[in-house]
Amino acid sequence: SFFPHARDVLVARRRPRADISLPPHAEVLLRARGRERLLCLDVSCGLERNPIAVYNGVDAEPPPLLFSYVKQCVAVEAVSLLALYDADWPHPTGCGCRNACELGEGGVCQCVHRDGTDERFARAQPAYGPGQLLTRAFDSIYECHLLCACAHTCPNRVVQHGMRVRLEVFRTPRAGWGVRAVDAIRAGAFLCEYAGEYLPDDEAEERGIRYDEHDMSRLMDVQGDGPDALRMCVDATNFSNVARFVNHSCAPNCHKQRVFADHMSRLPRIALFALRDIAPLEEISYDYGYLGVPGKTLACHCGARSCKTKLY
């Protein structure tokens, strides 16, 4: 050989460049655990800020793509008109804050401290704290909206800006599809909205009967703003987002929260917030809060130590 002795060869070891990142597809492939296969790069079809990959290492079930992905709830025209503010329940006025609303106690922002239309300054503790993290569960949260004078970057605008955390869908051994965190998530962080199709109660009841026959109901009750306590359902069967895959748990790490962020609608958004710190690759879950169904039972497979064994 050209160099007869190893001592004559100078080996230079190059340090890997820290500024070189993996292509997005390669990073998604590397996140697969064990025997998991990557079935879909992005179930949101590019609608979300971060792609939502789908993995399956349990069975031969194909990716769950038989629905239309939407970022927010959709509604037929009749439902949209019913949900509008009217003379009996006028539009909420926007705050007059400049640039950003003050989230501290003692502030004067009528959105931050609103706790009902009759007592606009009744809430002493703002819903969002430092880092736009939810301080605790509230009956309702009123975010600043289009009629407000504050900037788009106001800290009282969280849910309306959509998902920021990275989530992915995966196949669970006993509970079908589930959702897990890609990165660590702090307690109080907004994860995603429960999006679907707004339905009046009578139509929701009809669909619910059909869904119950196949043990597949994705109906969630919502109660709106106003003296008539407008009630509807969100059906995540045909139109929905990643929240349709979030499983129930008797010891959940998330919870549902009503959030009003649209100056035109009396119907709230149903947002999922972290109850505690969530570790990377930990499954996301919340308590479905099902009521008893006479003559029917549905087993719970959450696996929590405090599992009630039945959803209803």
PDB file of N, CA and C in Angstrom, residues 79-140:
ATOM      1  N   VAL A  79     -77.382  26.826  11.877  1.00  0.00           N
ATOM      2  CA  VAL A  79     -76.741  26.796  13.192  1.00  0.00           C
ATOM      3  C   VAL A  79     -75.923  28.070  13.403  1.00  0.00           C
ATOM      4  N   SER A  80     -75.243  28.529  12.367  1.00  0.00           N
ATOM      5  CA  SER A  80     -74.427  29.740  12.484  1.00  0.00           C
ATOM      6  C   SER A  80     -75.287  30.946  12.841  1.00  0.00           C
ATOM      7  N   LEU A  81     -76.447  31.049  12.207  1.00  0.00           N
ATOM      8  CA  LEU A  81     -77.345  32.168  12.498  1.00  0.00           C
ATOM      9  C   LEU A  81     -77.893  32.086  13.913  1.00  0.00           C
ATOM     10  N   LEU A  82     -78.197  30.870  14.362  1.00  0.00           N
ATOM     11  CA  LEU A  82     -78.722  30.681  15.710  1.00  0.00           C
ATOM     12  C   LEU A  82     -77.709  31.089  16.762  1.00  0.00           C
ATOM     13  N   ALA A  83     -76.432  30.928  16.449  1.00  0.00           N
ATOM     14  CA  ALA A  83     -75.374  31.210  17.426  1.00  0.00           C
ATOM     15  C   ALA A  83     -74.952  32.670  17.452  1.00  0.00           C
ATOM     16  N   LEU A  84     -75.490  33.486  16.533  1.00  0.00           N
ATOM     17  CA  LEU A  84     -75.089  34.892  16.502  1.00  0.00           C
ATOM     18  C   LEU A  84     -75.661  35.660  17.690  1.00  0.00           C
ATOM     19  N   TYR A  85     -74.935  36.688  18.108  1.00  0.00           N
ATOM     20  CA  TYR A  85     -75.475  37.604  19.109  1.00  0.00           C
ATOM     21  C   TYR A  85     -76.632  38.389  18.488  1.00  0.00           C
ATOM     22  N   ASP A  86     -77.603  38.763  19.301  1.00  0.00           N
ATOM     23  CA  ASP A  86     -78.755  39.499  18.787  1.00  0.00           C
ATOM     24  C   ASP A  86     -79.140  40.601  19.773  1.00  0.00           C
ATOM     25  N   ALA A  87     -80.342  41.144  19.591  1.00  0.00           N
ATOM     26  CA  ALA A  87     -80.774  42.260  20.438  1.00  0.00           C
ATOM     27  C   ALA A  87     -80.913  41.862  21.900  1.00  0.00           C
ATOM     28  N   ASP A  88     -81.319  40.597  22.141  1.00  0.00           N
ATOM     29  CA  ASP A  88     -81.478  40.141  23.522  1.00  0.00           C
ATOM     30  C   ASP A  88     -80.130  39.882  24.199  1.00  0.00           C
ATOM     31  N   TRP A  89     -79.117  39.623  23.391  1.00  0.00           N
ATOM     32  CA  TRP A  89     -77.785  39.334  23.939  1.00  0.00           C
ATOM     33  C   TRP A  89     -76.773  40.022  23.031  1.00  0.00           C
ATOM     34  N   PRO A  90     -76.563  41.321  23.217  1.00  0.00           N
ATOM     35  CA  PRO A  90     -75.768  42.112  22.269  1.00  0.00           C
ATOM     36  C   PRO A  90     -74.300  41.695  22.226  1.00  0.00           C
ATOM     37  N   HIS A  91     -73.641  42.115  21.166  1.00  0.00           N
ATOM     38  CA  HIS A  91     -72.223  41.807  20.998  1.00  0.00           C
ATOM     39  C   HIS A  91     -71.420  42.294  22.203  1.00  0.00           C
ATOM     40  N   PRO A  92     -70.444  41.492  22.644  1.00  0.00           N
ATOM     41  CA  PRO A  92     -69.551  41.989  23.694  1.00  0.00           C
ATOM     42  C   PRO A  92     -68.671  43.095  23.121  1.00  0.00           C
ATOM     43  N   THR A  93     -68.515  44.158  23.870  1.00  0.00           N
ATOM     44  CA  THR A  93     -67.655  45.242  23.392  1.00  0.00           C
ATOM     45  C   THR A  93     -66.197  44.857  23.575  1.00  0.00           C
ATOM     46  N   GLY A  94     -65.337  45.331  22.709  1.00  0.00           N
ATOM     47  CA  GLY A  94     -63.922  45.019  22.823  1.00  0.00           C
ATOM     48  C   GLY A  94     -63.247  45.898  23.860  1.00  0.00           C
ATOM     49  N   CYS A  95     -62.112  45.423  24.354  1.00  0.00           N
ATOM     50  CA  CYS A  95     -61.368  46.211  25.335  1.00  0.00           C
ATOM     51  C   CYS A  95     -60.668  47.370  24.643  1.00  0.00           C
ATOM     52  N   GLY A  96     -60.329  48.376  25.402  1.00  0.00           N
ATOM     53  CA  GLY A  96     -59.656  49.545  24.845  1.00  0.00           C
ATOM     54  C   GLY A  96     -58.168  49.560  25.136  1.00  0.00           C
ATOM     55  N   CYS A  97     -57.623  48.413  25.528  1.00  0.00           N
ATOM     56  CA  CYS A  97     -56.196  48.349  25.870  1.00  0.00           C
ATOM     57  C   CYS A  97     -55.334  48.615  24.638  1.00  0.00           C
ATOM     58  N   ARG A  98     -54.205  49.230  24.850  1.00  0.00           N
ATOM     59  CA  ARG A  98     -53.269  49.495  23.769  1.00  0.00           C
ATOM     60  C   ARG A  98     -52.127  48.501  23.800  1.00  0.00           C
ATOM     61  N   ASN A  99     -51.726  48.014  22.638  1.00  0.00           N
ATOM     62  CA  ASN A  99     -50.628  47.061  22.466  1.00  0.00           C
ATOM     63  C   ASN A  99     -50.951  45.717  23.098  1.00  0.00           C
ATOM     64  N   ALA A 100     -50.731  45.548  24.413  1.00  0.00           N
ATOM     65  CA  ALA A 100     -50.982  44.265  25.060  1.00  0.00           C
ATOM     66  C   ALA A 100     -51.761  44.484  26.350  1.00  0.00           C
ATOM     67  N   CYS A 101     -52.687  43.574  26.628  1.00  0.00           N
ATOM     68  CA  CYS A 101     -53.497  43.680  27.845  1.00  0.00           C
ATOM     69  C   CYS A 101     -52.696  43.215  29.050  1.00  0.00           C
ATOM     70  N   GLU A 102     -52.942  43.854  30.180  1.00  0.00           N
ATOM     71  CA  GLU A 102     -52.250  43.526  31.424  1.00  0.00           C
ATOM     72  C   GLU A 102     -52.924  42.320  32.053  1.00  0.00           C
ATOM     73  N   LEU A 103     -52.132  41.234  32.287  1.00  0.00           N
ATOM     74  CA  LEU A 103     -52.692  40.018  32.842  1.00  0.00           C
ATOM     75  C   LEU A 103     -52.629  39.970  34.363  1.00  0.00           C
ATOM     76  N   GLY A 104     -51.979  40.903  34.981  1.00  0.00           N
ATOM     77  CA  GLY A 104     -51.858  40.874  36.430  1.00  0.00           C
ATOM     78  C   GLY A 104     -53.152  41.233  37.131  1.00  0.00           C
ATOM     79  N   GLU A 105     -53.258  40.864  38.409  1.00  0.00           N
ATOM     80  CA  GLU A 105     -54.434  41.226  39.196  1.00  0.00           C
ATOM     81  C   GLU A 105     -54.499  42.742  39.350  1.00  0.00           C
ATOM     82  N   GLY A 106     -55.701  43.268  39.362  1.00  0.00           N
ATOM     83  CA  GLY A 106     -55.871  44.702  39.473  1.00  0.00           C
ATOM     84  C   GLY A 106     -55.873  45.419  38.148  1.00  0.00           C
ATOM     85  N   GLY A 107     -55.756  44.658  37.042  1.00  0.00           N
ATOM     86  CA  GLY A 107     -55.795  45.262  35.724  1.00  0.00           C
ATOM     87  C   GLY A 107     -57.205  45.729  35.377  1.00  0.00           C
ATOM     88  N   VAL A 108     -57.312  46.407  34.252  1.00  0.00           N
ATOM     89  CA  VAL A 108     -58.601  46.992  33.890  1.00  0.00           C
ATOM     90  C   VAL A 108     -59.159  46.422  32.590  1.00  0.00           C
ATOM     91  N   CYS A 109     -58.501  45.426  32.003  1.00  0.00           N
ATOM     92  CA  CYS A 109     -58.987  44.867  30.742  1.00  0.00           C
ATOM     93  C   CYS A 109     -60.296  44.132  30.976  1.00  0.00           C
ATOM     94  N   GLN A 110     -61.350  44.537  30.266  1.00  0.00           N
ATOM     95  CA  GLN A 110     -62.660  43.943  30.503  1.00  0.00           C
ATOM     96  C   GLN A 110     -62.774  42.540  29.921  1.00  0.00           C
ATOM     97  N   CYS A 111     -61.848  42.130  29.041  1.00  0.00           N
ATOM     98  CA  CYS A 111     -61.841  40.750  28.545  1.00  0.00           C
ATOM     99  C   CYS A 111     -61.128  39.843  29.542  1.00  0.00           C
ATOM    100  N   VAL A 112     -59.965  40.285  29.995  1.00  0.00           N
ATOM    101  CA  VAL A 112     -59.176  39.474  30.935  1.00  0.00           C
ATOM    102  C   VAL A 112     -59.958  39.199  32.213  1.00  0.00           C
ATOM    103  N   HIS A 113     -60.672  40.209  32.703  1.00  0.00           N
ATOM    104  CA  HIS A 113     -61.340  40.079  33.999  1.00  0.00           C
ATOM    105  C   HIS A 113     -62.841  39.812  33.871  1.00  0.00           C
ATOM    106  N   ARG A 114     -63.294  39.551  32.671  1.00  0.00           N
ATOM    107  CA  ARG A 114     -64.718  39.288  32.484  1.00  0.00           C
ATOM    108  C   ARG A 114     -65.093  37.936  33.062  1.00  0.00           C
ATOM    109  N   ASP A 115     -66.173  37.915  33.807  1.00  0.00           N
ATOM    110  CA  ASP A 115     -66.656  36.665  34.400  1.00  0.00           C
ATOM    111  C   ASP A 115     -68.167  36.587  34.212  1.00  0.00           C
ATOM    112  N   GLY A 116     -68.623  36.965  33.031  1.00  0.00           N
ATOM    113  CA  GLY A 116     -70.053  37.055  32.761  1.00  0.00           C
ATOM    114  C   GLY A 116     -70.389  38.473  32.359  1.00  0.00           C
ATOM    115  N   THR A 117     -71.351  38.631  31.482  1.00  0.00           N
ATOM    116  CA  THR A 117     -71.663  39.946  30.939  1.00  0.00           C
ATOM    117  C   THR A 117     -72.147  40.932  31.998  1.00  0.00           C
ATOM    118  N   ASP A 118     -72.848  40.455  33.019  1.00  0.00           N
ATOM    119  CA  ASP A 118     -73.382  41.368  34.029  1.00  0.00           C
ATOM    120  C   ASP A 118     -72.318  41.830  35.016  1.00  0.00           C
ATOM    121  N   GLU A 119     -71.211  41.079  35.089  1.00  0.00           N
ATOM    122  CA  GLU A 119     -70.136  41.430  36.016  1.00  0.00           C
ATOM    123  C   GLU A 119     -68.819  41.358  35.260  1.00  0.00           C
ATOM    124  N   ARG A 120     -68.565  42.352  34.450  1.00  0.00           N
ATOM    125  CA  ARG A 120     -67.430  42.286  33.543  1.00  0.00           C
ATOM    126  C   ARG A 120     -66.085  42.333  34.250  1.00  0.00           C
ATOM    127  N   PHE A 121     -66.050  42.867  35.454  1.00  0.00           N
ATOM    128  CA  PHE A 121     -64.777  42.972  36.166  1.00  0.00           C
ATOM    129  C   PHE A 121     -64.781  42.111  37.430  1.00  0.00           C
ATOM    130  N   ALA A 122     -65.585  41.049  37.416  1.00  0.00           N
ATOM    131  CA  ALA A 122     -65.737  40.249  38.622  1.00  0.00           C
ATOM    132  C   ALA A 122     -64.553  39.321  38.877  1.00  0.00           C
ATOM    133  N   ARG A 123     -63.808  38.962  37.828  1.00  0.00           N
ATOM    134  CA  ARG A 123     -62.722  38.002  37.999  1.00  0.00           C
ATOM    135  C   ARG A 123     -61.450  38.718  38.401  1.00  0.00           C
ATOM    136  N   ALA A 124     -60.955  38.380  39.584  1.00  0.00           N
ATOM    137  CA  ALA A 124     -59.720  39.013  40.055  1.00  0.00           C
ATOM    138  C   ALA A 124     -58.498  38.360  39.430  1.00  0.00           C
ATOM    139  N   GLN A 125     -58.533  37.022  39.336  1.00  0.00           N
ATOM    140  CA  GLN A 125     -57.373  36.302  38.813  1.00  0.00           C
ATOM    141  C   GLN A 125     -57.529  36.066  37.315  1.00  0.00           C
ATOM    142  N   PRO A 126     -56.612  36.546  36.491  1.00  0.00           N
ATOM    143  CA  PRO A 126     -56.699  36.302  35.053  1.00  0.00           C
ATOM    144  C   PRO A 126     -56.567  34.813  34.734  1.00  0.00           C
ATOM    145  N   ALA A 127     -57.133  34.397  33.613  1.00  0.00           N
ATOM    146  CA  ALA A 127     -57.073  32.986  33.231  1.00  0.00           C
ATOM    147  C   ALA A 127     -55.663  32.574  32.840  1.00  0.00           C
ATOM    148  N   TYR A 128     -54.965  33.444  32.111  1.00  0.00           N
ATOM    149  CA  TYR A 128     -53.621  33.122  31.641  1.00  0.00           C
ATOM    150  C   TYR A 128     -52.578  33.852  32.469  1.00  0.00           C
ATOM    151  N   GLY A 129     -51.528  33.113  32.802  1.00  0.00           N
ATOM    152  CA  GLY A 129     -50.424  33.699  33.556  1.00  0.00           C
ATOM    153  C   GLY A 129     -49.204  33.852  32.681  1.00  0.00           C
ATOM    154  N   PRO A 130     -48.020  33.959  33.283  1.00  0.00           N
ATOM    155  CA  PRO A 130     -46.787  34.084  32.513  1.00  0.00           C
ATOM    156  C   PRO A 130     -46.629  32.937  31.521  1.00  0.00           C
ATOM    157  N   GLY A 131     -46.161  33.244  30.328  1.00  0.00           N
ATOM    158  CA  GLY A 131     -45.996  32.222  29.308  1.00  0.00           C
ATOM    159  C   GLY A 131     -47.304  31.789  28.683  1.00  0.00           C
ATOM    160  N   GLN A 132     -48.387  32.545  28.924  1.00  0.00           N
ATOM    161  CA  GLN A 132     -49.725  32.225  28.413  1.00  0.00           C
ATOM    162  C   GLN A 132     -50.181  30.833  28.862  1.00  0.00           C
ATOM    163  N   LEU A 133     -49.821  30.485  30.096  1.00  0.00           N
ATOM    164  CA  LEU A 133     -50.233  29.208  30.678  1.00  0.00           C
ATOM    165  C   LEU A 133     -51.497  29.411  31.505  1.00  0.00           C
ATOM    166  N   LEU A 134     -52.417  28.487  31.402  1.00  0.00           N
ATOM    167  CA  LEU A 134     -53.670  28.565  32.151  1.00  0.00           C
ATOM    168  C   LEU A 134     -53.386  28.410  33.642  1.00  0.00           C
ATOM    169  N   THR A 135     -53.913  29.333  34.448  1.00  0.00           N
ATOM    170  CA  THR A 135     -53.618  29.314  35.878  1.00  0.00           C
ATOM    171  C   THR A 135     -54.426  28.250  36.622  1.00  0.00           C
ATOM    172  N   ARG A 136     -55.662  28.025  36.192  1.00  0.00           N
ATOM    173  CA  ARG A 136     -56.513  26.978  36.766  1.00  0.00           C
ATOM    174  C   ARG A 136     -57.731  26.836  35.860  1.00  0.00           C
ATOM    175  N   ALA A 137     -58.611  25.907  36.172  1.00  0.00           N
ATOM    176  CA  ALA A 137     -59.818  25.722  35.373  1.00  0.00           C
ATOM    177  C   ALA A 137     -60.843  26.807  35.705  1.00  0.00           C
ATOM    178  N   PHE A 138     -61.519  27.321  34.690  1.00  0.00           N
ATOM    179  CA  PHE A 138     -62.565  28.327  34.847  1.00  0.00           C
ATOM    180  C   PHE A 138     -63.839  27.834  34.171  1.00  0.00           C
ATOM    181  N   ASP A 139     -64.960  28.404  34.585  1.00  0.00           N
ATOM    182  CA  ASP A 139     -66.205  28.073  33.900  1.00  0.00           C
ATOM    183  C   ASP A 139     -66.122  28.529  32.451  1.00  0.00           C
ATOM    184  N   SER A 140     -65.626  29.728  32.223  1.00  0.00           N
ATOM    185  CA  SER A 140     -65.456  30.268  30.876  1.00  0.00           C
ATOM    186  C   SER A 140     -64.256  31.206  30.853  1.00  0.00           C
TER     187      SER A 140
END
